[in-house]
Coordinates of C-alpha atoms in Angstrom, one line a residue:
M1 CA 27.1 4.7 -21.5
N2 CA 30.8 4.1 -21.3
P3 CA 32.5 6.6 -23.7
N4 CA 35.1 4.0 -24.6
A5 CA 32.5 1.3 -25.4
A6 CA 33.5 1.0 -29.1
Q7 CA 37.0 0.0 -28.1
L8 CA 36.0 -2.4 -25.3
W9 CA 34.1 -4.8 -27.5
T10 CA 35.1 -5.1 -31.2
A11 CA 33.5 -8.5 -31.9
P12 CA 30.0 -8.7 -33.4
R13 CA 27.2 -7.5 -31.1
W14 CA 25.5 -10.9 -31.1
A15 CA 28.6 -12.4 -29.6
L16 CA 28.3 -10.2 -26.5
A17 CA 24.6 -10.9 -26.4
L18 CA 25.3 -14.7 -26.4
L19 CA 27.9 -14.3 -23.6
L20 CA 25.5 -12.3 -21.5
A21 CA 22.6 -14.7 -22.2
C22 CA 24.7 -17.6 -21.1
L23 CA 25.2 -15.8 -17.8
G24 CA 21.5 -15.3 -17.5
M25 CA 20.8 -19.0 -18.3
L26 CA 22.6 -20.1 -15.1
G27 CA 19.4 -19.3 -13.1
P28 CA 17.0 -21.5 -15.1
F29 CA 19.6 -24.3 -15.3
A30 CA 20.2 -24.3 -11.6
V31 CA 16.4 -24.6 -11.0
D32 CA 15.2 -26.9 -13.8
T33 CA 18.1 -29.3 -14.5
Y34 CA 17.9 -31.2 -11.2
L35 CA 14.1 -31.4 -11.0
P36 CA 13.8 -34.8 -12.9
A37 CA 16.1 -36.4 -10.3
F38 CA 14.1 -35.3 -7.3
G39 CA 12.9 -38.8 -6.4
S40 CA 16.2 -40.4 -6.7
M41 CA 17.9 -37.7 -4.7
A42 CA 15.3 -38.1 -1.9
R43 CA 15.9 -41.9 -1.7
A44 CA 19.7 -41.5 -1.8
L45 CA 19.8 -38.8 0.9
D46 CA 16.9 -40.3 2.9
A47 CA 15.0 -37.0 2.6
T48 CA 11.3 -36.3 2.9
P49 CA 9.4 -34.5 0.1
A50 CA 9.2 -31.4 2.3
E51 CA 13.0 -31.5 2.8
M52 CA 13.5 -31.9 -0.9
Q53 CA 11.3 -28.9 -1.5
Q54 CA 13.6 -26.9 0.8
T55 CA 16.5 -27.4 -1.7
L56 CA 14.4 -25.3 -4.1
S57 CA 13.3 -22.8 -1.4
A58 CA 16.9 -22.3 -0.2
Y59 CA 18.0 -21.6 -3.7
L60 CA 15.2 -19.1 -4.3
F61 CA 15.7 -17.4 -1.0
G62 CA 19.5 -17.0 -1.6
F63 CA 18.8 -15.7 -5.1
A64 CA 16.3 -13.1 -3.9
L65 CA 18.4 -11.9 -1.0
M66 CA 21.7 -11.5 -2.9
N67 CA 19.9 -9.8 -5.8
L68 CA 19.7 -6.7 -3.6
F69 CA 23.5 -6.4 -3.6
H70 CA 24.9 -7.7 -6.8
G71 CA 24.1 -4.5 -8.7
A72 CA 25.4 -2.2 -5.9
L73 CA 28.7 -4.2 -5.8
A74 CA 29.0 -3.9 -9.6
D75 CA 28.5 -0.1 -9.4
S76 CA 31.3 0.1 -6.8
F77 CA 33.9 -2.5 -7.9
G78 CA 33.0 -3.0 -11.5
R79 CA 31.0 -5.4 -13.6
R80 CA 33.8 -7.9 -14.4
P81 CA 34.8 -8.8 -10.8
V82 CA 31.3 -9.3 -9.7
I83 CA 30.5 -11.6 -12.6
L84 CA 33.7 -13.6 -12.2
W85 CA 33.3 -14.0 -8.4
G86 CA 29.6 -14.9 -8.9
V87 CA 30.3 -17.6 -11.5
A88 CA 33.2 -19.0 -9.4
V89 CA 31.1 -19.3 -6.3
F90 CA 28.3 -21.0 -8.3
T91 CA 30.8 -23.5 -9.7
V92 CA 32.1 -24.3 -6.2
A93 CA 28.6 -24.6 -4.8
S94 CA 27.7 -27.0 -7.7
I95 CA 30.6 -29.2 -6.8
G96 CA 29.4 -29.1 -3.2
C97 CA 25.9 -30.2 -4.3
A98 CA 27.4 -33.2 -6.2
L99 CA 29.4 -34.3 -3.2
S100 CA 26.6 -33.8 -0.6
Q101 CA 26.1 -36.8 1.7
T102 CA 23.1 -35.5 3.6
I103 CA 20.0 -33.4 2.7
W104 CA 21.2 -30.5 4.9
Q105 CA 24.5 -30.4 3.1
L106 CA 22.6 -30.2 -0.2
I107 CA 20.3 -27.5 1.1
G108 CA 23.3 -25.4 2.2
F109 CA 25.1 -25.7 -1.1
R110 CA 21.8 -24.9 -3.0
A111 CA 21.5 -21.7 -0.9
M112 CA 25.1 -20.9 -1.9
Q113 CA 24.2 -21.4 -5.6
G114 CA 21.3 -19.0 -5.2
L115 CA 23.4 -16.4 -3.6
A116 CA 25.8 -16.5 -6.6
T117 CA 23.6 -17.0 -9.6
G118 CA 22.0 -13.6 -9.7
A119 CA 25.3 -11.9 -10.4
G120 CA 25.2 -12.9 -14.0
I121 CA 21.5 -12.0 -14.5
V122 CA 21.6 -8.7 -12.7
V123 CA 25.0 -7.4 -13.9
S124 CA 24.5 -8.4 -17.5
R125 CA 21.7 -5.9 -17.9
A126 CA 23.9 -3.1 -16.6
V127 CA 26.7 -4.2 -19.0
I128 CA 24.3 -3.8 -22.0
R129 CA 23.4 -0.3 -21.0
D130 CA 27.1 0.5 -20.4
M131 CA 28.0 -0.5 -23.9
F132 CA 25.2 0.7 -26.1
P133 CA 22.9 3.7 -26.6
Q134 CA 19.2 3.2 -26.0
D135 CA 18.1 1.8 -29.4
E136 CA 21.2 -0.5 -29.7
A137 CA 20.7 -1.6 -26.1
Q138 CA 17.1 -2.6 -26.9
R139 CA 18.3 -4.7 -29.8
V140 CA 21.0 -6.4 -27.6
M141 CA 18.5 -6.9 -24.8
S142 CA 16.2 -8.6 -27.3
Q143 CA 19.0 -10.8 -28.6
V144 CA 19.7 -11.9 -25.0
T145 CA 16.0 -12.7 -24.5
I146 CA 16.1 -14.9 -27.7
F147 CA 19.1 -16.9 -26.5
F148 CA 17.8 -17.0 -23.0
G149 CA 14.5 -18.4 -24.2
V150 CA 15.9 -21.8 -24.8
A151 CA 17.1 -22.4 -21.3
P152 CA 13.9 -23.4 -19.5
A153 CA 13.2 -26.0 -22.3
I154 CA 16.6 -27.7 -22.6
A155 CA 17.5 -27.7 -18.9
P156 CA 15.0 -30.4 -17.7
I157 CA 15.8 -32.4 -20.9
I158 CA 19.5 -32.4 -20.1
G159 CA 18.9 -33.1 -16.4
A160 CA 16.7 -36.1 -17.3
Q161 CA 19.3 -37.6 -19.6
L162 CA 22.1 -37.2 -17.1
Y163 CA 20.0 -38.7 -14.3
V164 CA 18.7 -41.7 -16.3
H165 CA 22.1 -42.6 -17.9
L166 CA 24.4 -41.6 -15.1
S167 CA 23.2 -40.4 -11.6
W168 CA 21.7 -37.5 -9.8
Q169 CA 25.2 -36.3 -8.9
A170 CA 26.0 -36.0 -12.6
V171 CA 23.4 -33.2 -12.8
F172 CA 25.5 -31.0 -10.5
W173 CA 28.8 -32.0 -12.0
F174 CA 27.3 -30.8 -15.3
L175 CA 26.4 -27.5 -13.7
A176 CA 29.9 -27.2 -12.3
L177 CA 31.3 -27.7 -15.8
V178 CA 28.9 -25.1 -17.2
G179 CA 30.1 -22.7 -14.5
L180 CA 33.8 -23.4 -15.2
A181 CA 33.3 -22.9 -18.9
L182 CA 31.4 -19.6 -18.3
W183 CA 34.1 -18.4 -15.9
I184 CA 36.9 -19.1 -18.5
A185 CA 34.8 -17.4 -21.2
N186 CA 34.2 -14.3 -19.2
W187 CA 37.7 -14.1 -17.8
R188 CA 39.0 -14.2 -21.4
L189 CA 36.4 -12.1 -23.2
M190 CA 34.4 -9.9 -20.8
P191 CA 35.8 -6.3 -20.6
E192 CA 35.2 -4.0 -17.7
T193 CA 32.4 -1.9 -19.0
L194 CA 31.9 0.5 -16.1
H195 CA 33.9 3.7 -16.6
K196 CA 36.2 4.5 -13.7
D197 CA 34.5 7.9 -13.3
A198 CA 31.1 6.2 -12.8
M199 CA 32.2 4.0 -9.9
Q200 CA 30.3 4.6 -6.7
P201 CA 31.8 4.6 -3.2
F202 CA 31.2 1.4 -1.3
N203 CA 29.9 2.3 2.1
V204 CA 26.7 2.0 4.0
R205 CA 25.7 5.6 3.7
N206 CA 26.1 5.7 -0.1
L207 CA 24.3 2.4 -0.5
M208 CA 21.3 3.5 1.6
A209 CA 21.2 6.8 -0.3
G210 CA 21.1 4.8 -3.5
Y211 CA 18.3 2.5 -2.4
A212 CA 16.4 5.5 -1.1
E213 CA 16.8 7.4 -4.3
L214 CA 15.5 4.6 -6.5
L215 CA 12.7 3.5 -4.2
G216 CA 11.7 7.1 -3.7
D217 CA 11.4 7.6 -7.4
K218 CA 7.7 7.4 -8.1
R219 CA 8.4 5.9 -11.5
F220 CA 10.5 2.9 -10.3
I221 CA 8.0 0.6 -8.7
P222 CA 5.4 0.9 -11.5
L223 CA 8.0 0.2 -14.1
A224 CA 9.5 -2.7 -12.2
L225 CA 6.1 -4.2 -11.7
A226 CA 5.2 -3.6 -15.4
S227 CA 8.1 -5.7 -16.5
G228 CA 8.2 -8.4 -13.8
V229 CA 4.6 -9.3 -13.0
P230 CA 3.1 -10.0 -16.5
F231 CA 5.7 -12.7 -17.0
N232 CA 4.0 -14.7 -14.3
G233 CA 0.9 -14.8 -16.5
M234 CA 2.9 -17.4 -18.5
F235 CA 5.2 -18.6 -15.7
L236 CA 2.1 -19.7 -13.8
Y237 CA 1.5 -22.3 -16.5
V238 CA 5.1 -23.4 -16.4
L239 CA 4.9 -24.0 -12.7
S240 CA 1.6 -25.8 -13.1
A241 CA 2.7 -27.8 -16.1
P242 CA 2.5 -31.4 -14.7
A243 CA -1.1 -30.9 -13.4
F244 CA -2.3 -28.6 -16.3
L245 CA -0.9 -30.7 -19.1
G246 CA -1.4 -34.1 -17.6
D247 CA -4.6 -33.8 -15.6
V248 CA -6.5 -30.9 -17.2
L249 CA -5.5 -31.4 -20.9
G250 CA -5.0 -35.1 -20.7
M251 CA -1.6 -35.1 -22.5
A252 CA 1.0 -37.8 -22.1
P253 CA 4.4 -36.9 -20.6
T254 CA 5.9 -37.5 -24.0
E255 CA 3.7 -34.7 -25.4
F256 CA 4.6 -32.1 -22.8
F257 CA 7.3 -30.7 -25.1
W258 CA 4.6 -29.1 -27.3
F259 CA 3.8 -26.8 -24.4
F260 CA 7.5 -25.7 -24.0
C261 CA 7.8 -25.3 -27.8
C262 CA 4.9 -22.9 -27.9
A263 CA 6.1 -20.9 -24.9
I264 CA 9.7 -20.7 -26.1
A265 CA 8.6 -19.8 -29.7
G266 CA 6.5 -17.0 -28.3
I267 CA 9.4 -15.6 -26.2
M268 CA 11.9 -15.8 -29.0
G269 CA 9.5 -14.5 -31.6
G270 CA 8.5 -11.5 -29.5
A271 CA 12.1 -10.7 -28.6
W272 CA 13.1 -10.9 -32.3
V273 CA 10.4 -8.5 -33.3
S274 CA 11.3 -6.2 -30.4
G275 CA 14.9 -6.0 -31.6
R276 CA 13.7 -5.3 -35.2
L277 CA 11.5 -2.4 -34.0
A278 CA 14.2 -0.7 -31.9
G279 CA 14.7 2.8 -33.2
K280 CA 11.7 2.4 -35.7
M281 CA 8.9 2.6 -33.2
K282 CA 8.5 4.8 -30.1
P283 CA 9.1 2.8 -26.9
R284 CA 5.7 3.6 -25.4
R285 CA 3.9 2.4 -28.6
Q286 CA 5.8 -0.9 -28.6
I287 CA 5.0 -1.4 -24.9
R288 CA 1.3 -0.7 -25.7
H289 CA 1.4 -3.3 -28.5
G290 CA 2.8 -5.9 -26.1
F291 CA 0.1 -5.2 -23.5
V292 CA -2.7 -5.2 -26.2
I293 CA -1.6 -8.7 -27.3
M294 CA -1.5 -9.9 -23.7
V295 CA -4.9 -8.4 -22.9
V296 CA -6.6 -9.9 -25.9
V297 CA -5.0 -13.3 -25.4
S298 CA -5.8 -13.4 -21.6
V299 CA -9.5 -12.4 -22.2
A300 CA -9.8 -15.0 -24.9
N301 CA -8.2 -17.6 -22.7
V302 CA -10.7 -17.0 -19.9
V303 CA -13.7 -17.0 -22.3
L304 CA -12.7 -20.2 -24.1
N305 CA -12.0 -22.0 -20.9
V306 CA -15.4 -21.0 -19.4
L307 CA -17.4 -22.0 -22.5
F308 CA -15.5 -25.1 -23.6
A309 CA -13.5 -28.0 -22.3
P310 CA -9.8 -27.1 -22.7
Q311 CA -8.1 -28.6 -25.7
P312 CA -4.3 -28.6 -26.4
W313 CA -4.7 -27.4 -30.0
W314 CA -6.0 -24.0 -28.8
A315 CA -4.8 -23.8 -25.1
L316 CA -1.1 -24.1 -25.9
P317 CA -0.9 -21.6 -28.8
L318 CA -2.6 -19.0 -26.5
I319 CA 0.2 -19.4 -24.0
G320 CA 2.7 -18.9 -26.8
L321 CA 0.9 -15.7 -28.0
F322 CA 0.9 -14.4 -24.4
A323 CA 4.7 -15.0 -24.2
F324 CA 5.1 -13.2 -27.5
G325 CA 3.4 -10.1 -26.1
W326 CA 5.4 -10.1 -23.0
S327 CA 8.8 -10.5 -24.7
L328 CA 7.8 -7.8 -27.2
M329 CA 7.6 -5.1 -24.5
V330 CA 9.9 -6.3 -21.7
P331 CA 13.3 -5.3 -23.4
V332 CA 12.0 -1.7 -23.7
V333 CA 10.7 -1.6 -20.1
T334 CA 14.0 -3.0 -18.8
I335 CA 16.0 -0.3 -20.6
M336 CA 13.6 2.4 -19.1
V337 CA 14.2 1.0 -15.6
L338 CA 18.0 1.1 -16.1
D339 CA 17.8 4.7 -17.3
L340 CA 16.0 5.9 -14.2
A341 CA 19.4 6.2 -12.5
P342 CA 22.2 6.2 -15.1
E343 CA 24.8 6.5 -12.3
R344 CA 23.4 3.4 -10.5
R345 CA 22.3 1.1 -13.3
G346 CA 23.6 -1.9 -11.4
M347 CA 21.5 -1.1 -8.4
A348 CA 18.5 -0.4 -10.6
S349 CA 18.9 -3.8 -12.2
S350 CA 19.2 -5.4 -8.7
L351 CA 16.0 -3.9 -7.5
Q352 CA 14.2 -4.8 -10.7
A353 CA 15.4 -8.4 -10.3
V354 CA 14.2 -8.5 -6.7
T355 CA 10.8 -7.3 -7.7
G356 CA 10.5 -10.1 -10.4
S357 CA 11.9 -12.8 -8.1
M358 CA 9.4 -11.9 -5.3
A359 CA 6.6 -12.1 -7.8
N360 CA 7.9 -15.5 -9.0
A361 CA 8.2 -16.8 -5.5
L362 CA 4.6 -15.7 -4.7
V363 CA 3.2 -17.4 -7.8
A364 CA 5.3 -20.6 -7.2
G365 CA 4.6 -20.9 -3.5
V366 CA 1.0 -19.7 -3.2
L367 CA -0.9 -19.2 -6.4
S368 CA 0.2 -22.2 -8.5
P369 CA -0.7 -24.9 -6.0
L370 CA -4.2 -23.3 -5.5
V371 CA -5.2 -23.1 -9.2
M372 CA -3.1 -25.7 -11.1
H373 CA -5.9 -28.3 -11.3
S374 CA -8.5 -25.9 -12.9
A375 CA -8.2 -24.5 -16.4
V376 CA -10.6 -21.7 -15.6
A377 CA -8.8 -20.8 -12.4
L378 CA -5.5 -20.8 -14.2
A379 CA -6.9 -18.5 -17.0
V380 CA -8.4 -16.1 -14.5
T381 CA -5.2 -15.9 -12.4
S382 CA -3.1 -15.4 -15.5
L383 CA -5.4 -12.5 -16.5
A384 CA -5.2 -11.0 -13.0
L385 CA -1.3 -11.1 -13.0
M386 CA -1.2 -9.5 -16.4
S387 CA -3.7 -6.9 -15.2
I388 CA -1.3 -5.9 -12.3
G389 CA 1.4 -5.2 -14.9
L390 CA -1.0 -3.3 -17.1
G391 CA -2.2 -1.2 -14.2
S392 CA 1.4 -0.5 -13.2
W393 CA 2.2 0.7 -16.7
W394 CA -0.9 2.9 -16.7
L395 CA 0.1 4.3 -13.3
Y396 CA 3.6 5.1 -14.6
K397 CA 2.2 7.0 -17.5
R398 CA -0.1 8.9 -15.2
L399 CA 2.7 9.8 -12.9
V400 CA 5.2 10.8 -15.6
G401 CA 2.8 12.4 -18.1
K402 CA 5.5 12.4 -20.8
P403 CA 8.1 9.9 -22.2
L404 CA 11.0 9.1 -20.0
E405 CA 14.1 11.2 -20.9
V406 CA 16.8 9.2 -22.6
H407 CA 20.2 9.3 -20.9
A408 CA 23.1 8.9 -23.3
E409 CA 25.9 8.6 -20.7

């Protein structure tokens, strides 16, 4: 923790949480906002469905690749420059997307967006731990999750309205305006939270030593998997929403918002409770409660789908309850990951983000297309993904044998 933290940010804690959450929202906005305009973009750019899919793949690849380095750069040059450069590049790339005349230009600028977007997501976690001790950091992380929870719901709504009333280019002009507003806000408000004595040398030897230190820590991979993989038990349903809601549950497109309402309410509710419990409940116990909720919900989901034809009135609330359990425990696990290497929190955040994005990509590209048309297959796959996270948490506890030491610096 930065010893001068109290002087660096004197505004209310929630204001910093909101600023950091907006940085994290760039990712969902960049993915979800342009999806309603897919068809129109394909016709305008004379692109095939496979080529349009590459606009998403290029973004995800760039996002995963650069996530390896955002944190290391922030550990060496400071949090503020990496955030400002990342948002600036995202803004320029969004303008490039809006002006694209061919599908390959669009794919290139989408890759550029992906390379830049992760800066806000990765570095914001390190900023939180720079500024607050463990209990306070958990509360702020929970507030960020609450604010962040609305992004996946409102992004496609905004994108659809822009596309219907203006054009597909308006979606990317909107993203450019969001990027510009965020750049100005961070330029004016975001302090440099990394203490000068904590800056790491930027050279290949030091970077490789840092990656080796983290990946060689027997606690890191289990903790990263415990935070990133269970999310996909819910994300699987988000990715499969058109087939699951329309074909399996028989819901009309105008009714799809109920699904997103349940999922977002679960995320925001769990995050709110997590923040309230910070400092009042031991971290391990809170994580256990989160996993217990996910286990009970996942098993119930499988049993109900095997025994009965799926119905929206019980299928959707179960997804919301699962999201509640995940968001109850994930702020705690994230803080634990960052505290594995207090001098390299940016790098730890990067590797945690890479772990999560790789899991997301696997679910999006492989699992979701295989199971999206079967309620039973979706439920079983969701249970399996949650079980990987649970097994990782069990392995972490076996390896450590005692609670993780809290670092105050």
